Each structure stands twice: as structure tokens, then as C-alpha cells.
Amino acid sequence: MKKEKIYEFAIDRRLTPARRKAIEKHIDQNAHLSPKPVTYNWDEDDDGVLHIAADPMLIEIRFQDKTVELYGAAPLWARLLFTAKRKSELKEQIEAVLHETKFIKG
């Protein structure tokens, strides 16, 4: 599966240990909403990279100083189901999490 960039979000604040815990808490509290089990881990070599897996999708989130980049990899059949409406919903959900975890002011 090829990894491709899906979104990039501008942020006001960078990743900190407190924001990392807030992200983990958000994932833990919402994983039950996925029809498939959700697992996640922080990259061993780059602590600003979060890996999330919910079969068949693999997501990589890269926290930079001023941006958050979202990458995804999935088989072709799953990508075909990722409609414009679902992409829009995903974008809204991620923006909500970035506000909730205080990466974006206001």
C-alpha cells in the first residue's frame, strides 16, 4: 500500500507531552466508534509521528512546528469508498480534535 498525504493543517501550538496525552485520551475514548479495532503508537525514531491502524487503513500523523500532516494508506478497494463526503467529514473531525487538544487557538 502506498502512503499518500491526505491533509495538512496549520496549527498555533506545537506538540507537547500534555497535548500528546490529550491525543491519546481522545483516541482511547473514541476508538469504540470504529467498526474495526483501533491501535496506535508513537514512532520510535521520531516522537512527533503518530501511527494509527484500523484495518484496512493505516494513518500517519506528523506533528511539525506550524503544521500537522495526515497521511494514509489503504488498499484500492478501501480508497474507492473514501468519497468526497467522507473526506470532508474526516477533515472536520480532525479539526475538532486539533481545537480540543489546544493545537489551534479559539
Coordinates of N, CA and C in Angstrom, one line a residue:
M1 N 0.8 -1.2 0.0 CA 0.0 0.0 0.0 C 0.9 1.2 0.0
K2 N 0.5 2.2 -0.8 CA 1.3 3.4 -0.9 C 0.7 4.4 0.0
K3 N 1.6 5.1 0.8 CA 1.2 6.2 1.7 C 1.1 7.5 0.9
E4 N 0.0 8.2 1.1 CA -0.2 9.5 0.5 C -0.7 10.5 1.4
K5 N -0.3 11.7 1.2 CA -0.7 12.9 2.0 C -2.2 13.2 1.8
I6 N -3.0 13.2 2.8 CA -4.4 13.5 2.7 C -4.7 14.9 3.0
Y7 N -4.2 15.4 4.2 CA -4.4 16.8 4.6 C -3.2 17.4 5.3
E8 N -3.2 18.7 5.3 CA -2.2 19.5 6.1 C -3.0 20.6 6.8
F9 N -2.8 20.7 8.1 CA -3.5 21.7 8.9 C -2.5 22.6 9.6
A10 N -2.8 23.9 9.5 CA -2.0 24.9 10.2 C -2.3 24.8 11.7
I11 N -1.3 24.9 12.5 CA -1.6 24.9 14.0 C -0.9 26.1 14.6
D12 N -1.4 26.5 15.8 CA -0.8 27.6 16.5 C 0.2 27.2 17.6
R13 N 0.0 26.0 18.0 CA 0.9 25.5 19.1 C 1.5 24.1 18.7
R14 N 2.7 23.8 19.2 CA 3.3 22.6 18.8 C 3.0 21.4 19.8
L15 N 3.4 20.3 19.4 CA 3.2 19.1 20.2 C 4.0 19.2 21.5
T16 N 3.3 18.9 22.6 CA 3.9 18.9 24.0 C 3.5 17.6 24.6
P17 N 4.2 17.2 25.7 CA 3.7 16.0 26.4 C 2.3 16.1 26.9
A18 N 1.8 17.2 27.3 CA 0.4 17.3 27.7 C -0.6 17.2 26.5
R19 N -0.2 17.7 25.3 CA -1.0 17.5 24.1 C -1.0 16.1 23.6
R20 N 0.2 15.5 23.8 CA 0.3 14.1 23.4 C -0.7 13.2 24.2
K21 N -0.7 13.5 25.5 CA -1.6 12.7 26.4 C -3.1 13.0 26.0
A22 N -3.4 14.3 25.7 CA -4.7 14.6 25.3 C -5.1 13.9 24.0
I23 N -4.2 13.7 23.1 CA -4.5 13.0 21.8 C -4.7 11.5 22.1
E24 N -3.9 10.9 23.0 CA -4.1 9.5 23.4 C -5.4 9.3 24.1
K25 N -5.8 10.3 24.9 CA -7.1 10.2 25.6 C -8.2 10.2 24.6
H26 N -8.1 11.1 23.7 CA -9.2 11.3 22.7 C -9.3 9.9 21.9
I27 N -8.2 9.4 21.4 CA -8.2 8.1 20.7 C -8.9 7.0 21.6
D28 N -8.4 6.9 22.8 CA -8.9 5.9 23.7 C -10.4 6.0 23.9
Q29 N -10.9 7.2 24.1 CA -12.3 7.5 24.3 C -13.2 7.3 23.1
N30 N -12.6 7.4 21.9 CA -13.4 7.3 20.7 C -13.2 6.1 19.8
A31 N -12.2 5.2 20.2 CA -11.9 4.0 19.4 C -13.1 3.1 19.2
H32 N -14.0 3.1 20.2 CA -15.2 2.2 20.1 C -16.1 2.6 19.0
L33 N -16.0 3.8 18.4 CA -16.8 4.2 17.3 C -16.4 3.6 16.0
S34 N -15.2 3.0 15.9 CA -14.8 2.4 14.7 C -15.3 0.9 14.7
P35 N -15.7 0.5 13.5 CA -16.2 -0.9 13.4 C -15.1 -1.9 13.5
K36 N -13.9 -1.5 13.4 CA -12.7 -2.3 13.5 C -11.9 -1.9 14.7
P37 N -11.1 -2.8 15.3 CA -10.2 -2.4 16.4 C -9.2 -1.3 16.0
V38 N -9.0 -0.4 16.9 CA -8.1 0.7 16.6 C -6.8 0.6 17.5
T39 N -5.7 0.7 16.9 CA -4.4 0.7 17.7 C -3.6 1.9 17.3
Y40 N -2.8 2.3 18.2 CA -1.9 3.4 17.9 C -0.6 3.3 18.6
N41 N 0.4 4.0 18.1 CA 1.7 4.1 18.8 C 2.5 5.3 18.2
W42 N 3.3 5.8 19.0 CA 4.2 6.9 18.6 C 5.5 6.3 18.0
D43 N 6.0 6.9 16.9 CA 7.1 6.4 16.2 C 8.3 6.3 17.2
E44 N 9.1 5.2 17.1 CA 10.2 5.0 18.0 C 11.4 6.0 17.6
D45 N 11.5 6.4 16.4 CA 12.6 7.2 15.9 C 12.3 8.7 15.9
D46 N 11.0 9.0 15.8 CA 10.5 10.4 15.7 C 9.3 10.6 16.6
D47 N 9.5 11.2 17.7 CA 8.4 11.3 18.7 C 7.3 12.3 18.2
G48 N 7.4 12.9 17.1 CA 6.4 13.7 16.5 C 5.5 13.0 15.5
V49 N 5.7 11.7 15.4 CA 4.9 11.0 14.4 C 4.0 9.9 15.2
L50 N 2.7 10.0 14.9 CA 1.8 9.0 15.5 C 1.2 8.1 14.4
H51 N 1.3 6.8 14.7 CA 0.7 5.8 13.8 C -0.6 5.3 14.3
I52 N -1.6 5.3 13.5 CA -2.9 4.7 13.9 C -3.3 3.7 12.9
A53 N -3.8 2.5 13.3 CA -4.3 1.5 12.4 C -5.7 1.1 12.8
A54 N -6.5 1.0 11.8 CA -7.9 0.5 11.9 C -8.1 -0.2 10.6
D55 N -7.9 -1.5 10.6 CA -7.9 -2.4 9.4 C -9.0 -2.0 8.4
P56 N -8.8 -1.7 7.2 CA -7.5 -1.9 6.4 C -6.7 -0.6 6.3
M57 N -7.1 0.4 7.0 CA -6.5 1.8 6.9 C -5.3 1.9 7.9
L58 N -4.2 2.5 7.4 CA -3.1 2.9 8.2 C -3.0 4.4 8.1
I59 N -2.9 5.1 9.2 CA -2.8 6.5 9.2 C -1.5 7.0 9.9
E60 N -0.9 8.0 9.4 CA 0.3 8.5 10.0 C 0.1 10.0 10.2
I61 N 0.3 10.5 11.4 CA 0.1 11.9 11.7 C 1.5 12.5 12.1
R62 N 1.9 13.5 11.3 CA 3.2 14.1 11.5 C 3.0 15.5 12.1
F63 N 3.5 15.7 13.4 CA 3.3 17.0 14.0 C 4.6 17.8 13.8
Q64 N 4.5 18.9 13.1 CA 5.6 19.8 12.8 C 5.4 21.0 13.7
D65 N 6.3 22.0 13.6 CA 6.1 23.2 14.5 C 4.9 24.0 14.2
K66 N 4.6 24.2 12.9 CA 3.4 25.0 12.5 C 2.3 24.3 11.7
T67 N 2.5 23.0 11.5 CA 1.5 22.2 10.8 C 1.4 20.8 11.3
V68 N 0.3 20.2 11.0 CA 0.0 18.8 11.3 C -0.3 18.2 9.9
E69 N 0.5 17.1 9.5 CA 0.2 16.5 8.2 C -0.4 15.1 8.5
L70 N -1.4 14.8 7.7 CA -2.1 13.5 7.8 C -1.8 12.7 6.5
Y71 N -1.3 11.5 6.7 CA -1.0 10.6 5.6 C -1.8 9.3 5.8
G72 N -2.2 8.7 4.7 CA -3.0 7.5 4.8 C -2.5 6.4 3.8
A73 N -2.8 5.2 4.1 CA -2.5 4.1 3.2 C -3.6 3.1 3.4
A74 N -4.1 2.6 2.3 CA -5.2 1.7 2.3 C -5.2 0.9 0.9
P75 N -5.8 -0.3 0.9 CA -5.9 -1.0 -0.4 C -6.9 -0.2 -1.3
L76 N -6.7 -0.4 -2.6 CA -7.5 0.3 -3.6 C -9.0 0.2 -3.3
W77 N -9.5 -1.0 -3.0 CA -11.0 -1.1 -2.7 C -11.4 -0.2 -1.6
A78 N -10.6 0.0 -0.6 CA -11.0 0.9 0.5 C -10.9 2.4 0.1
R79 N -9.9 2.7 -0.7 CA -9.7 4.1 -1.2 C -10.9 4.5 -2.0
L80 N -11.5 3.6 -2.8 CA -12.7 3.9 -3.6 C -13.9 4.2 -2.8
L81 N -13.9 3.7 -1.5 CA -15.0 4.0 -0.6 C -14.9 5.3 0.1
F82 N -13.7 5.9 0.0 CA -13.4 7.2 0.6 C -13.9 8.4 -0.2
T83 N -15.2 8.6 -0.2 CA -15.8 9.6 -1.0 C -15.5 11.0 -0.6
A84 N -15.9 12.0 -1.4 CA -15.7 13.4 -1.1 C -16.4 13.7 0.2
K85 N -17.6 13.2 0.4 CA -18.3 13.4 1.7 C -17.6 12.9 2.9
R86 N -17.0 11.7 2.8 CA -16.3 11.1 3.9 C -15.0 11.9 4.1
K87 N -14.3 12.3 3.1 CA -13.1 13.1 3.3 C -13.4 14.4 4.0
S88 N -14.6 15.0 3.7 CA -15.0 16.3 4.3 C -15.3 16.0 5.8
E89 N -16.0 14.9 6.1 CA -16.3 14.6 7.5 C -15.0 14.3 8.3
L90 N -14.0 13.6 7.7 CA -12.8 13.3 8.3 C -12.0 14.6 8.6
K91 N -12.0 15.5 7.7 CA -11.3 16.8 7.9 C -12.0 17.6 9.0
E92 N -13.3 17.6 9.1 CA -14.0 18.3 10.2 C -13.7 17.7 11.5
Q93 N -13.6 16.3 11.6 CA -13.3 15.6 12.8 C -11.9 15.9 13.3
I94 N -10.9 15.9 12.4 CA -9.6 16.2 12.7 C -9.4 17.7 13.2
E95 N -10.1 18.6 12.6 CA -10.0 20.0 13.0 C -10.6 20.1 14.4
A96 N -11.7 19.4 14.7 CA -12.3 19.4 16.0 C -11.3 18.9 17.1
V97 N -10.6 17.8 16.8 CA -9.6 17.3 17.7 C -8.5 18.3 17.9
L98 N -8.0 18.9 16.9 CA -6.9 19.9 17.0 C -7.4 21.1 17.9
H99 N -8.6 21.5 17.8 CA -9.1 22.5 18.7 C -9.2 22.0 20.1
E100 N -9.8 20.8 20.2 CA -10.0 20.2 21.6 C -8.7 20.0 22.3
T101 N -7.6 19.6 21.6 CA -6.3 19.4 22.2 C -5.4 20.6 22.2
K102 N -6.0 21.8 21.9 CA -5.4 23.1 22.0 C -4.2 23.3 21.0
F103 N -4.2 22.6 19.9 CA -3.2 22.9 18.9 C -3.6 24.2 18.1
I104 N -4.9 24.4 18.1 CA -5.4 25.6 17.4 C -6.1 26.5 18.4
K105 N -5.8 27.7 18.5 CA -6.4 28.7 19.4 C -7.9 28.9 19.0
G106 N -8.7 29.2 20.1 CA -10.1 29.6 19.8 C -10.9 28.5 19.6

